[in-house]
Tab-separated table of C-alpha atoms and ligand atoms in Angstrom:
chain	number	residue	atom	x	y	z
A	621	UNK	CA	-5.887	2.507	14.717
A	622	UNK	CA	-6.868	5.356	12.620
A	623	UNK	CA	-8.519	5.136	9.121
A	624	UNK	CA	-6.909	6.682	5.429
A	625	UNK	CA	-7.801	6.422	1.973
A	626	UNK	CA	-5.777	4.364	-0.131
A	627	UNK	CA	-5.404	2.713	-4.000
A	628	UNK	CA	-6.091	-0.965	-3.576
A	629	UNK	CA	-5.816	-3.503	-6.608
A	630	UNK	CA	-7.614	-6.899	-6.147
A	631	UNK	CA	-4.815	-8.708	-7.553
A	632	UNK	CA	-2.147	-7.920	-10.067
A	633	UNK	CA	-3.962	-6.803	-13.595
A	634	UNK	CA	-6.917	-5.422	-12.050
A	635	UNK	CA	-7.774	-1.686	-11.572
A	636	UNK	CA	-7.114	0.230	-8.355
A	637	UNK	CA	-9.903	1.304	-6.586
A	638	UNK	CA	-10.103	4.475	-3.527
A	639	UNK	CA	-10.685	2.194	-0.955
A	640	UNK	CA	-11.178	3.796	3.190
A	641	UNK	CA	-9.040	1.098	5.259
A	642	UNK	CA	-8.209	0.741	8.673
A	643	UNK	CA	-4.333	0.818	9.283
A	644	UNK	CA	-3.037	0.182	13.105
A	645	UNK	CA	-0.401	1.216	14.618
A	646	UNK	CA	3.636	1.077	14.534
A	647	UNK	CA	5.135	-2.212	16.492
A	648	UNK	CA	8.722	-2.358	17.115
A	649	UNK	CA	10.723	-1.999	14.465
A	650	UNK	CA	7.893	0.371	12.548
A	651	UNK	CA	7.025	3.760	12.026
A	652	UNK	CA	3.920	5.267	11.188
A	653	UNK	CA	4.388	7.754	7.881
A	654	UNK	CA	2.040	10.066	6.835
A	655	UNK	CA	2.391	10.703	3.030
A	656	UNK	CA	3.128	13.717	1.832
A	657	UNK	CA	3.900	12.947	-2.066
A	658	UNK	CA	4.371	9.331	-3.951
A	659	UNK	CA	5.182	9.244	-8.096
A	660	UNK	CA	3.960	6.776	-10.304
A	661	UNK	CA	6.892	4.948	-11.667
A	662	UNK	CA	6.197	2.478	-14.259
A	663	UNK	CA	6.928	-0.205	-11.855
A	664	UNK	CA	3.562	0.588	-10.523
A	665	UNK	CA	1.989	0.210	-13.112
A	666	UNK	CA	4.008	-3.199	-14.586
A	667	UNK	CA	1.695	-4.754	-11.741
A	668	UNK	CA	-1.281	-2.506	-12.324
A	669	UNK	CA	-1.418	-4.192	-15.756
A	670	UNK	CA	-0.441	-8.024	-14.881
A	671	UNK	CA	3.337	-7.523	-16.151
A	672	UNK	CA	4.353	-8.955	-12.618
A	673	UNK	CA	2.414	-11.420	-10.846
A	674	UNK	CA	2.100	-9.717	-6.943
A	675	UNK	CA	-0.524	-11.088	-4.404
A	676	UNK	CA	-3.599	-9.145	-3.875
A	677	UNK	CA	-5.162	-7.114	-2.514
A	678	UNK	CA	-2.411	-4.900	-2.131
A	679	UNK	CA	-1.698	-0.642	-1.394
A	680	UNK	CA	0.207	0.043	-4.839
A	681	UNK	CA	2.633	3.070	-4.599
A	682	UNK	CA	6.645	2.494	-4.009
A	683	UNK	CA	7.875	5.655	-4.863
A	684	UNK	CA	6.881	8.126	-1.846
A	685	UNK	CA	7.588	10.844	1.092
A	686	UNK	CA	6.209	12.044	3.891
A	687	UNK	CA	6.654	13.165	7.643
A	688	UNK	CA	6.646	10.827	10.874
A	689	UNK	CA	3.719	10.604	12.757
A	690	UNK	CA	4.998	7.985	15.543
A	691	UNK	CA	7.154	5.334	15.817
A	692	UNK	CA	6.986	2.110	17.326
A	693	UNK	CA	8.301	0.849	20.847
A	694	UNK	CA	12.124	0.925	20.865
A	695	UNK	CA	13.048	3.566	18.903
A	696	UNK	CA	13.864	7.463	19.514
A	697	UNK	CA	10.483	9.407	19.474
A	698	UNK	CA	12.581	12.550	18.583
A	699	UNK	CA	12.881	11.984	14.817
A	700	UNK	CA	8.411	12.354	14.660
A	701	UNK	CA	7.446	15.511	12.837
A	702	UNK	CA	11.193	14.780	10.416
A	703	UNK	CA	10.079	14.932	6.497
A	704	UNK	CA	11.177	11.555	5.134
A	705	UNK	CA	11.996	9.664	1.783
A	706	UNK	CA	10.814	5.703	1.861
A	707	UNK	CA	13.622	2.879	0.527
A	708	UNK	CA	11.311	0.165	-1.358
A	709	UNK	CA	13.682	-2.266	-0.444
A	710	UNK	CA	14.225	-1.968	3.180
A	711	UNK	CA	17.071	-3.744	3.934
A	712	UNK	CA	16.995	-6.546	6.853
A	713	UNK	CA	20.692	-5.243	7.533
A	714	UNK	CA	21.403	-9.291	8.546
A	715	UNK	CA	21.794	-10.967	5.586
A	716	UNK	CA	25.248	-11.742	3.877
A	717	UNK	CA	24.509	-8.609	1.069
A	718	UNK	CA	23.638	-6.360	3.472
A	719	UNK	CA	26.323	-7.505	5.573
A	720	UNK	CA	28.899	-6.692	2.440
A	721	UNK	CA	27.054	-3.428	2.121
A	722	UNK	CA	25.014	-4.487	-0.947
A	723	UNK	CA	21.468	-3.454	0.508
A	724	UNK	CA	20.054	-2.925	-2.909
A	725	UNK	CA	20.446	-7.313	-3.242
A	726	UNK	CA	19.004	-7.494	0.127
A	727	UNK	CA	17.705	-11.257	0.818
A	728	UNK	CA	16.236	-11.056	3.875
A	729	UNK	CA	14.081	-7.958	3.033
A	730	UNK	CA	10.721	-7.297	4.274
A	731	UNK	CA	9.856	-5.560	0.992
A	732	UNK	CA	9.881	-9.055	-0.496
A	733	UNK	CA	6.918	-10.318	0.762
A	734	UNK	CA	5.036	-6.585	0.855
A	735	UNK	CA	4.610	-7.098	4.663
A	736	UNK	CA	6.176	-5.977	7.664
A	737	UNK	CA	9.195	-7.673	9.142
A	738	UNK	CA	6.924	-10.023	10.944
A	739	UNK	CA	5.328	-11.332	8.119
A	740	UNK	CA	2.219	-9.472	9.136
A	741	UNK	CA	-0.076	-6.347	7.481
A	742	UNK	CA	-1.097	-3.250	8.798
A	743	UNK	CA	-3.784	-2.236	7.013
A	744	UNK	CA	-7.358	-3.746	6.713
A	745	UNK	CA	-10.674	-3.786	5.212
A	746	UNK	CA	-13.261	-2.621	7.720
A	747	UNK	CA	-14.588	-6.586	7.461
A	748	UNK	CA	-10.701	-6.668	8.880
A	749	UNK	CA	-9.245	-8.971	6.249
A	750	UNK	CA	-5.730	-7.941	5.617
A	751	UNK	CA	-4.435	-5.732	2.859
A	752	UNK	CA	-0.966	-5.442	1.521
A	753	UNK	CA	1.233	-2.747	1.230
A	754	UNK	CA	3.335	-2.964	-1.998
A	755	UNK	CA	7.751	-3.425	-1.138
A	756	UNK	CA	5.993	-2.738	2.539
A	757	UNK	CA	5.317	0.924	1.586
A	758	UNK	CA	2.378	1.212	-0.159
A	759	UNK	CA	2.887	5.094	-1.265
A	760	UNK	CA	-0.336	5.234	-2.731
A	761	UNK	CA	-2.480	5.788	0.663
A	762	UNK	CA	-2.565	9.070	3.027
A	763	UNK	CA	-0.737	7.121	5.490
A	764	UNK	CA	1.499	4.135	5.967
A	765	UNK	CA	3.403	1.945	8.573
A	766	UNK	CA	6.557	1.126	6.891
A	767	UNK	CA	9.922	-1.036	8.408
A	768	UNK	CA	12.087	1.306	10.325
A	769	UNK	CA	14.991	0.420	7.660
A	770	UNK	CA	12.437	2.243	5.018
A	771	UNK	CA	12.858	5.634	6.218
A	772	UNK	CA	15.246	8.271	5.588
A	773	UNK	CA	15.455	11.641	6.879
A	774	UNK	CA	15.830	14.364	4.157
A	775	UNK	CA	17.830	17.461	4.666
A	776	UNK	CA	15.820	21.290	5.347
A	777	UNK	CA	14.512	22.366	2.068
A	778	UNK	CA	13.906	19.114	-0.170
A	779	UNK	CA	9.948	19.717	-1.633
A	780	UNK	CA	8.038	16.428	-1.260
A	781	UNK	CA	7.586	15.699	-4.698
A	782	UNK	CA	11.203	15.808	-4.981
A	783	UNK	CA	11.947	13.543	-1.788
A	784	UNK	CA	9.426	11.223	-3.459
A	785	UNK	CA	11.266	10.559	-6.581
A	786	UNK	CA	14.726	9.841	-4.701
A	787	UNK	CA	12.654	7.184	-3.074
A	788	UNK	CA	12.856	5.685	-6.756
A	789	UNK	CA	13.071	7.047	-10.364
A	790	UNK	CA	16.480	9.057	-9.383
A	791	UNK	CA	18.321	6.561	-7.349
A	792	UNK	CA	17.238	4.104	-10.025
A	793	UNK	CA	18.770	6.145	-12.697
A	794	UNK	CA	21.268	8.246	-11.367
A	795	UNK	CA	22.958	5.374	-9.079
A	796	UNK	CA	22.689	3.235	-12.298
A	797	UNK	CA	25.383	5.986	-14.242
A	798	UNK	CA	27.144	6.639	-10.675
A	799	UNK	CA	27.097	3.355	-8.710
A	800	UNK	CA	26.313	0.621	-11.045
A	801	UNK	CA	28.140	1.294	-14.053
A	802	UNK	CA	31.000	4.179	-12.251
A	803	UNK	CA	31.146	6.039	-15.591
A	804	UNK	CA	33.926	7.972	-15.782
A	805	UNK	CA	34.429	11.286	-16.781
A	806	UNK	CA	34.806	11.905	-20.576
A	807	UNK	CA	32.834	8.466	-21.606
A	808	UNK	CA	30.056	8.217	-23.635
A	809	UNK	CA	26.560	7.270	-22.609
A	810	UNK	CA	23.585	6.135	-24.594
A	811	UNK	CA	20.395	6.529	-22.569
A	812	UNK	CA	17.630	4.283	-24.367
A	813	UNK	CA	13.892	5.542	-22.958
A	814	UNK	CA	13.372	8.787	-21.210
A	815	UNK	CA	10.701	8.372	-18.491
A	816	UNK	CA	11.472	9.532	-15.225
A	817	UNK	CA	14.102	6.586	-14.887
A	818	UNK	CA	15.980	6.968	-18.222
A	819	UNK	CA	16.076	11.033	-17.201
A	820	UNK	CA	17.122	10.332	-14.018
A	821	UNK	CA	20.283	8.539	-16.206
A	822	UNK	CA	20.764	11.500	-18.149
A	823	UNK	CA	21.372	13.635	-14.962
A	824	UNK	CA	23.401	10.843	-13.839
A	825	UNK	CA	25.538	11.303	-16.553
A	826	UNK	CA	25.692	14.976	-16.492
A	827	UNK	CA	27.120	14.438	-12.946
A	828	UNK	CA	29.719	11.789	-14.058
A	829	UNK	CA	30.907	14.475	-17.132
A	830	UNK	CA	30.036	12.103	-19.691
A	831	UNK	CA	28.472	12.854	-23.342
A	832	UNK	CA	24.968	11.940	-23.411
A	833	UNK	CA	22.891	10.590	-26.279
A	834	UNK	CA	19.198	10.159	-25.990
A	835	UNK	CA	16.592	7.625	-27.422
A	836	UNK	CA	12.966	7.871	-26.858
A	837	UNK	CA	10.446	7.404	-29.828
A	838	UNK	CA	8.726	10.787	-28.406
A	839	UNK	CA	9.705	14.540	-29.552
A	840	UNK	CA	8.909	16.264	-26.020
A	841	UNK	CA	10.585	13.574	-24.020
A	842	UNK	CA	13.407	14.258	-26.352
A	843	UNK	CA	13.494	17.852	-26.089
A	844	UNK	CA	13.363	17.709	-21.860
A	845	UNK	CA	16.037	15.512	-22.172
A	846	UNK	CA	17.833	18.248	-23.741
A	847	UNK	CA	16.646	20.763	-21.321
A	848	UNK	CA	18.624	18.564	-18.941
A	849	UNK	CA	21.569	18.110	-20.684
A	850	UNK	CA	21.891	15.592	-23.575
A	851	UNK	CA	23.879	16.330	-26.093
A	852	UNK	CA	22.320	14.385	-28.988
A	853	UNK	CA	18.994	12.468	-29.621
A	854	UNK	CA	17.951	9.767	-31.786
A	855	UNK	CA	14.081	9.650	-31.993
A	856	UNK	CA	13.399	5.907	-32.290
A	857	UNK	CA	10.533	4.303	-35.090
A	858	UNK	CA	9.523	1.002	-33.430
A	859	UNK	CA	8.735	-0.271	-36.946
A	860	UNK	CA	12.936	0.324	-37.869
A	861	UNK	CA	14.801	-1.006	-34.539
A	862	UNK	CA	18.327	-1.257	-36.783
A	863	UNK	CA	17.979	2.840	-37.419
A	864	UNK	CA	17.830	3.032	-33.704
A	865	UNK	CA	21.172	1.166	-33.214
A	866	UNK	CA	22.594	2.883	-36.536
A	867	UNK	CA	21.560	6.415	-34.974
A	868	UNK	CA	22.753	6.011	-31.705
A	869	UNK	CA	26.828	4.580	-33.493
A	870	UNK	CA	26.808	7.408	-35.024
A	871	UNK	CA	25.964	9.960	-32.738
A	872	UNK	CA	28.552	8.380	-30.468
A	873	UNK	CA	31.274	8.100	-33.043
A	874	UNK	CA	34.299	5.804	-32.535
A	875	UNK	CA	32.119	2.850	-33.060
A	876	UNK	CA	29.399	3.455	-30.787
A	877	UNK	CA	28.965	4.674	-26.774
A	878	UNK	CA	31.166	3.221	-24.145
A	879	UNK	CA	27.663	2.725	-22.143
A	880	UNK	CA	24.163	2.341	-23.221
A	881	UNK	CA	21.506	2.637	-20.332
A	882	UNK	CA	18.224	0.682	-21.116
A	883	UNK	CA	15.114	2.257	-19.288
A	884	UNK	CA	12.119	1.139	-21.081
A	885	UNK	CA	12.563	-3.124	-20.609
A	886	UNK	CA	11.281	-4.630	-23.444
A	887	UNK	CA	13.103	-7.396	-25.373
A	888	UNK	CA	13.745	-5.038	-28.333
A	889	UNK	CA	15.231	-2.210	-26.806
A	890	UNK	CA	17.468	-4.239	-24.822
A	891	UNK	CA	18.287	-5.791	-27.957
A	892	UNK	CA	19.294	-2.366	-29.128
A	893	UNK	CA	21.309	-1.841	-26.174
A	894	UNK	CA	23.809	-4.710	-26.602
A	895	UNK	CA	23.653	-3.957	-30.601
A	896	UNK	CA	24.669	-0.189	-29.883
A	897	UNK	CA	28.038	-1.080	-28.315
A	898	UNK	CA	31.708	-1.194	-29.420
A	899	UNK	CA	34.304	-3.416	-28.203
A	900	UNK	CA	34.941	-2.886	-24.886
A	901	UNK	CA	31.497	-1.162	-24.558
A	902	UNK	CA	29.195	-2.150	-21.397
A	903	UNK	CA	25.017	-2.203	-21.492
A	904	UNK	CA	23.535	-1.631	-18.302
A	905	UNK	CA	20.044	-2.938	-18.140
A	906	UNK	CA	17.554	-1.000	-15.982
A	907	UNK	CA	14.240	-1.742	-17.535
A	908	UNK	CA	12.222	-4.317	-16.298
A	909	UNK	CA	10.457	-6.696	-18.613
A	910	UNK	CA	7.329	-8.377	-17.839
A	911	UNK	CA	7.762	-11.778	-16.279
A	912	UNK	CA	9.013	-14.384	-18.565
A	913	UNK	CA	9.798	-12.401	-21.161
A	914	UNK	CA	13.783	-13.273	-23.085
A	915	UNK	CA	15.909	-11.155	-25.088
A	916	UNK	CA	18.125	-12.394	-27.324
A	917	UNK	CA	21.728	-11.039	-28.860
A	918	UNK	CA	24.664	-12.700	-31.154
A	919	UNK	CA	26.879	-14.061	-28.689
A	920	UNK	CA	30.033	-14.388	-30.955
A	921	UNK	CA	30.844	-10.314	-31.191
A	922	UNK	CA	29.927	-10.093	-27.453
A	923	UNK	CA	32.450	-12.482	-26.592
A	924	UNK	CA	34.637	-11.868	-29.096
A	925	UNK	CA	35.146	-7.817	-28.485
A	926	UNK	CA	34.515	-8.156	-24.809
A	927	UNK	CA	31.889	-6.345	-24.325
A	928	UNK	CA	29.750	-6.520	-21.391
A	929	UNK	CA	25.966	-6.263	-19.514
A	930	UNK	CA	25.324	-5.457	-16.314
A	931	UNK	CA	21.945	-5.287	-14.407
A	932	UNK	CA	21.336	-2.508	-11.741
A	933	UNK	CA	18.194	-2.893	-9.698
A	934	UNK	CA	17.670	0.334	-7.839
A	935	UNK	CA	20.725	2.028	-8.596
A	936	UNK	CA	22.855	-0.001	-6.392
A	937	UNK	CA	21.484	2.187	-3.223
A	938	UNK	CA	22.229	2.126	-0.042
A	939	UNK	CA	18.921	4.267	0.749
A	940	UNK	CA	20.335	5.738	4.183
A	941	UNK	CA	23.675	6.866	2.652
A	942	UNK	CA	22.379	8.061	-0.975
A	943	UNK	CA	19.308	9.523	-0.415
A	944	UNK	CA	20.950	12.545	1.680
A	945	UNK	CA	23.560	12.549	-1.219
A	946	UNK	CA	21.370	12.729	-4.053
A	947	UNK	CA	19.409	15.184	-1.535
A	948	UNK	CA	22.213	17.657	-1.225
A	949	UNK	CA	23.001	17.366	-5.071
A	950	UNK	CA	19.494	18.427	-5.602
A	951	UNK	CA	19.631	21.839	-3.055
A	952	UNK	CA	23.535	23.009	-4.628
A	953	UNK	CA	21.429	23.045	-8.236
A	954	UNK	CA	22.889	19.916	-9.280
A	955	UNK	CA	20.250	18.027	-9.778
A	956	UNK	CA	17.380	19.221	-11.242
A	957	UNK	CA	14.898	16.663	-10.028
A	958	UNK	CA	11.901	18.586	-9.889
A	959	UNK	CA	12.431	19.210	-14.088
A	960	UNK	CA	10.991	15.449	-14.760
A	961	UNK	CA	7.782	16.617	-12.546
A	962	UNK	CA	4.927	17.287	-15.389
A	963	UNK	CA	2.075	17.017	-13.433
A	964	UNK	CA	0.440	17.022	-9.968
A	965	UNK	CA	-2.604	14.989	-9.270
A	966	UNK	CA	-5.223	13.712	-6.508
A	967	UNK	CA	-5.116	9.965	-5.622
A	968	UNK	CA	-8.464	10.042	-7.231
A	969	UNK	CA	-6.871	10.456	-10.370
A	970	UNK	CA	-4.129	7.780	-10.685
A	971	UNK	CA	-6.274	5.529	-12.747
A	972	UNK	CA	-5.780	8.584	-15.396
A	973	UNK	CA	-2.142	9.217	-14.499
A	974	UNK	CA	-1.715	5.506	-15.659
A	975	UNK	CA	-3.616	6.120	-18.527
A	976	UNK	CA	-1.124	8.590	-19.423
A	977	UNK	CA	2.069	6.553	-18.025
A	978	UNK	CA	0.978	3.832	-20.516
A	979	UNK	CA	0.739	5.545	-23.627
A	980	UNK	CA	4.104	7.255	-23.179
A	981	UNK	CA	3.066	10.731	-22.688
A	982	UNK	CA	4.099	11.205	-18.941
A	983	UNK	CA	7.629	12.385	-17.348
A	984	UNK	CA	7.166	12.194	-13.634
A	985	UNK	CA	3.272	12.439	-11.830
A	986	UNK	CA	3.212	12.755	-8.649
A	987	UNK	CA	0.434	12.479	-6.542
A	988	UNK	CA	0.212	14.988	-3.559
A	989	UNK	CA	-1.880	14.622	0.056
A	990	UNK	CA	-3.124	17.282	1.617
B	1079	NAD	N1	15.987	-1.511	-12.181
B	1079	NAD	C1	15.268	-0.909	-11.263
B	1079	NAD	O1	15.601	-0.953	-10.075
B	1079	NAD	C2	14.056	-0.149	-11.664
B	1079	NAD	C3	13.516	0.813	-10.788
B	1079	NAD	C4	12.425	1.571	-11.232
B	1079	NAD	C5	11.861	1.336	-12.465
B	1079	NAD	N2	12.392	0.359	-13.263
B	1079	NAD	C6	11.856	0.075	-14.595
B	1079	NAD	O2	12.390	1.028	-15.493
B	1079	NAD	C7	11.512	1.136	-16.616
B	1079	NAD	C8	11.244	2.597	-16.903
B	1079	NAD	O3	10.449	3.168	-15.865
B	1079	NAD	P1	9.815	4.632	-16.068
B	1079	NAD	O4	8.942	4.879	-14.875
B	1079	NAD	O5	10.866	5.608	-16.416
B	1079	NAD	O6	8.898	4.337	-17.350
B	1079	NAD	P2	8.188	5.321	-18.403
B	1079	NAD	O7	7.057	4.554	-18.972
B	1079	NAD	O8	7.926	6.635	-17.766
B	1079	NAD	O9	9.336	5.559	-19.514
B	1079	NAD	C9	9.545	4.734	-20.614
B	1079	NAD	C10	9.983	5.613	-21.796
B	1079	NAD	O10	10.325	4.760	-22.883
B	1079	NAD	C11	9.859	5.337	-24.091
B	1079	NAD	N3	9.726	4.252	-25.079
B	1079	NAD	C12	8.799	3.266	-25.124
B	1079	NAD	N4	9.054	2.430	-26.150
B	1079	NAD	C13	10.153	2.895	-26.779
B	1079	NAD	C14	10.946	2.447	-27.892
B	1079	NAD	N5	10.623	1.342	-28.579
B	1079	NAD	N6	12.032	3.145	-28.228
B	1079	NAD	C15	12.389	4.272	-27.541
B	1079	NAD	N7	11.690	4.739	-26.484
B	1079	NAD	C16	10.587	4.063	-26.101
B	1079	NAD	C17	8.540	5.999	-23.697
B	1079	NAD	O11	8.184	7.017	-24.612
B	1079	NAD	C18	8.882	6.552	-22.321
B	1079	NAD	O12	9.410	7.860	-22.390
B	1079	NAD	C19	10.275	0.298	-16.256
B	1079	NAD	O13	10.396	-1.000	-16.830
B	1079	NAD	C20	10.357	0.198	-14.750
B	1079	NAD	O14	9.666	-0.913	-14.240
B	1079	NAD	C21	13.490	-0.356	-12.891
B	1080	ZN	ZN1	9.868	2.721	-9.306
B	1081	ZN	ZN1	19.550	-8.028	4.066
């Protein structure tokens, strides 16, 4: 039992608070993480706000790295001290998906439930009522015990910041263009929304040796996108959605892109998406809308040129085999992960870095332990 700060909401909608909690040690099957790094992905903040009902109180934070303190009874003590990227789905590696290798559609996972494997916390107020750890990680805190089936060694040389956003924003995005989709080389993409997710896409697409065009309503996000690699941008007016769709045909040509990535999830910009495409064109929705919420398209020009939407939820990883991948991309230079990073903050300050997340002016922040 040792004791570590930690961002705590109440419930989903309410405001984190700094809260000292008591977390106890690894049991089998667990290992005890200390953080090192965790960005705030808009995920985070989807619950912060009440997009996503999520019991309470709860560790927010899904998007994290750090080193291994100790491990529970069972497995090999060797790997403590190893730096570390967390999986927020940590697979139960029983089920029939993660049987067929489909870990990202995991049904059995622990991550579910934002407990360990045995249905039980580690963490707790010092009156010792139980606290949640969000997908079972909880980034947000100094220290976490996570399932073992959360952590994944990261090669010599991988910064924390950038091991933290593998652990989301660039499987997300990157295995969307890669595994999701398999874009192949000479295609062109449409990348709608340019937070860490949507530029995690664009490098995605870089990588596949596709064209890239790039949709955000701000200037900066548009120029980093550029800095990265897009070949054209569209800078979207929320008051005109059509321009969008007319902007991004004809930067594409030949009757539109072959994909269009949404990373923002509203109803609109999906919308756009599906609007975007030509015949034969495919829409690959990786923004999440807030619970409930329906989006709506002409069905008879979908059908009728064949066009096609898929949904990728977290890339389509397989944490333990592309994390190390995406890893190794980063140290040859081929993926410039710690680009999206635009600022560096204290857990104190995450009620500010949401602030910021929320009104569209943040890349990647990434809060860093000491
Ligand atoms: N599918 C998954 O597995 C998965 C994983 C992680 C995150 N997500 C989701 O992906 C989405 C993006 O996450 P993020 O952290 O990159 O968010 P973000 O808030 O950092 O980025 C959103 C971007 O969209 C832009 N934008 C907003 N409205 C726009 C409009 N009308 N037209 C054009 N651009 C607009 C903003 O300026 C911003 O750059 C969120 O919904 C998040 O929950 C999905
Ligand atoms: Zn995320
Ligand atoms: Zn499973």
């Amino acid at each position: 039992m040792r004791e570590i700060r930690g961002a705590v909401i109440e419930a989903a909608g309410r405001p984190t608070s700094i809260e000292t909690l008591r977390l106890d040690d690894p049991r089998p099957g667990e290992v005890l993480v200390r953080m090192t790094a965790s960005g705030v992905c808009h995920s985070d903040l989807h619950v912060r706000d009440g997009d996503w009902e999520r019991p309470g109180p709860i560790v927010l934070g899904h998007e994290g790295a750090g080193v291994i303190e100790a491990v529970g009874a069972g497995l090999d003590p060797s790997v403590v001290g190893r730096a570390v990227a967390l999986s927020w789905y940590a697979p139960c590696l029983r089920c029939r998906e993660c049987q067929r290798g489909r870990q990202w559609l995991c049904q059995g996972s622990p991550s579910l439930r934002h407990r360990q494997a045995d249905g039980t916390t580690r963490l707790e107020r010092a009156d010792g009522s139980p606290v949640l750890a969000y997908l079972s990680i909880g980034t947000f805190a100094e220290a976490q015990v996570v399932p073992a089936t959360a952590v994944v060694p990261m090669p010599d040389g991988v910064p924390p910041e950038v091991a933290a956003l593998i652990g989301c924003g660039v499987s997300t995005g990157v295995g969307a263009v890669l595994k999701t989709a398999e874009v192949p080389a000479g295609s062109t993409v449409a990348i709608i929304g340019l937070g860490g997710v949507g530029l995690s896409c664009v490098m995605g697409a870089v990588l596949a040796g596709a064209g890239r065009i790039v949709v955000d309503v701000s200037r900066a996000k548009l120029d980093l996108a550029g800095e990265l690699g897009a070949t054209h941008w569209v800078q979207a007016d929320p008051s005109n959605p059509q321009a969008t769709v007319d902007g991004i045909r004809g930067a594409a040509g030949d009757g539109g892109p072959d994909f269009v990535f949404e990373a923002i999830g509203t109803p609109t910009t999906i919308a756009q998406a599906v609007a975007a495409l030509p015949p034969g064109g495919t829409a690959v929705l990786v923004g999440l809308t807030r619970f409930g919420e329906v989006a709506s398209f002409e069905p008879f020009p979908f059908v009728d040129g064949g066009r096609r939407i898929l949904g990728s939820n977290y890339g389509s990883a397989v944490a333990a085999i592309d994390f190390p991948r995406y890893a190794d991309a980063y140290l040859a230079g081929r993926l410039p992960i710690e680009r999206l990073i635009d600022r560096r903050l204290p857990l104190d300050d995450l009620e500010d870095a949401f602030d910021r997340l929320r009104a569209g002016q943040a890349a990647r922040q990434v809060v860093v332990f000491d």
